[in-house]
Amino acid sequence: MKIGLVTCASMLDQVRQIVPLIPQDQFVIYPVLPCCLFAISGDTIRNQVDKSVLANEATIIIYGSCHPELNSLLDMYCDSNIRKIEGNNCWEMLLGPERVEKYLSQNSWLGNNSFLTKWNREVSKSFGSETRNGQVASSCGIEELTAFRFESNQPDEEIVKREAQKAGLPYSIHNESLDYLKNLIQSAIDKAHIENEARIASGLSPKAELIPLSLLETMKEIIYIIDNSGKTVTFISPIIEKLLSITTKEFKMTFLSTQNKGGYLYKKRSQIISKRSAFITDCLERGFEDPLKIEYQIINGKGECRWIRETLNPQFKADGSIGAFAGRIEDITEWKTTEQQLTDLYQNEASLRHELETQIQNRIEFTRALVHELKTPLTPIMAASDTLSSGLKQEPWLNLAQNINKGAFNLNKRIDELLDLARGEIGVLQIKKIPIDCIELSADIIQYIDAKLRKANLRLVFEHDENTIFIEADPDRLRQVLLNLLSNAIKYTPGSGLIKIKCFRTSTDVVFQIIDSGIGISSSDMAYLFEPYHRLERDRERFDGMGLGLALSKRFVELHGGRIWVENANEHGSIFTFTIPTLTPVKPEHLKLGYKNKRKSYEAAVN
């Protein structure tokens, strides 16, 4: 039976010693760097487990649960003969949890040969003498560096002494056997045998089939092999001639060389080769590294510029040592082209957005300046016309003064609308909510427009289901919305017509409806009705104003979190509806507005 051992590299020497002592099985070791020192991704562990599961009848995981993704990762291999030996970390696997707890209770800092030799630099940077904030070991209450000899003369006492001095701690060295780890591995192997025999007895294959080589050969990827010295390319997929238009000989000559010899021409050749060389050197020194992943450009045999993604991995022999390096090359030119196109589109969109924002800002600044320039001379005109209207008694001078006053008042109103619109566009238009009674507010507005209704010979009916409907809203802005909608209804309703105001409550909103008996609105106009400066074509000569009323009404309603829309009535006329959310109930005793109590139904009519 062939068994793969996926082991923490900190225990690699110990596992190598144990494996020859267990008879009758063939073992292949797949080392993984310890996650207590290195940022090891779940993909790195899965890569080694995948290799073992595909190549062996069983897989034993000799790695601690200290990696947060390990247990969930192993759940993915539900149909494989795979098991993890007991132990939350390497020390519990080597010594047993009880003995580890004993040393930790004595404030020991545990170390073995791998920690004190191969990875002393990482240990020092993690919690030893070279940490950014001082010696973590000392600050955590560690009182002693406790080292263990699982092999003869390893670790050497001089090494232990040197590391202890670096950390500013005393030290001790203990000789230990590998019996505990050996028993754990043997137990896992016995269980793997039982599961394997059970699969065979039930008629199942002892292991999943490998991916056929013929399928791998059809993949659009180039596979290459570098020898264990990292100096010579020993194999390259013949498909390279089809994908990159260079021969295998040209690739072997130029892949690891810093000299331009034709064939595989790099852009930034020296940087790419340096990265690959440093990766190979680190693997040979430490025994394992995360896969190297790089992207770069080349000039292929046809003189075309192509984008390449390269991945390089160490390949291990049965004893866990590196036997070679295997790499994969993908042509990602199309993907990079698409990525660049998306980047260009994004930059173009960002440029257009910036240009639009600049134009909007310029318009806002112009509006601000215009409002200021108009308000300054308008203020004395309004004051003077008020005085004239109050003091004059004779015609035609009284009528002229009143016309001037009315024109100045309307102009001031248009300027205020412009200012509100500009504030809304830059997001500084605000509302101030207080508790109000919607019935009282509506009744007050009806009283205010009563003269207009009489002059236009219109009838108005106010319908509501309750005597009081409390809500938190900005009374001034809500008043503007209702006045805008009622003013429009008066404009577009012919004499002797009817206007209705409805106010009622739903489970989430207070709803207002203004229904007129006018001529309605075309579907083409409805699409733009709430946009600034939009005026119905038929009204351009009939009515004054700049078409800001409905746009501002929409903005005021949305600032309250509500919606506003329009639809034509069944027979004729229009129905404008808007909602204000009732997020929090308002108690009557908290009501602050001083509107007078009104009757439940109001009717203003002129015969």
Short mmCIF file of C-alpha atoms in Angstrom, two decimals, residues 101 366 532:
data_model
loop_
_atom_site.label_atom_id
_atom_site.label_comp_id
_atom_site.label_asym_id
_atom_site.label_seq_id
_atom_site.Cartn_x
_atom_site.Cartn_y
_atom_site.Cartn_z
CA GLU A 101 1.01 21.63 28.96
CA PHE A 366 -22.47 80.41 -11.81
CA PRO A 532 -35.31 70.79 -13.84
#
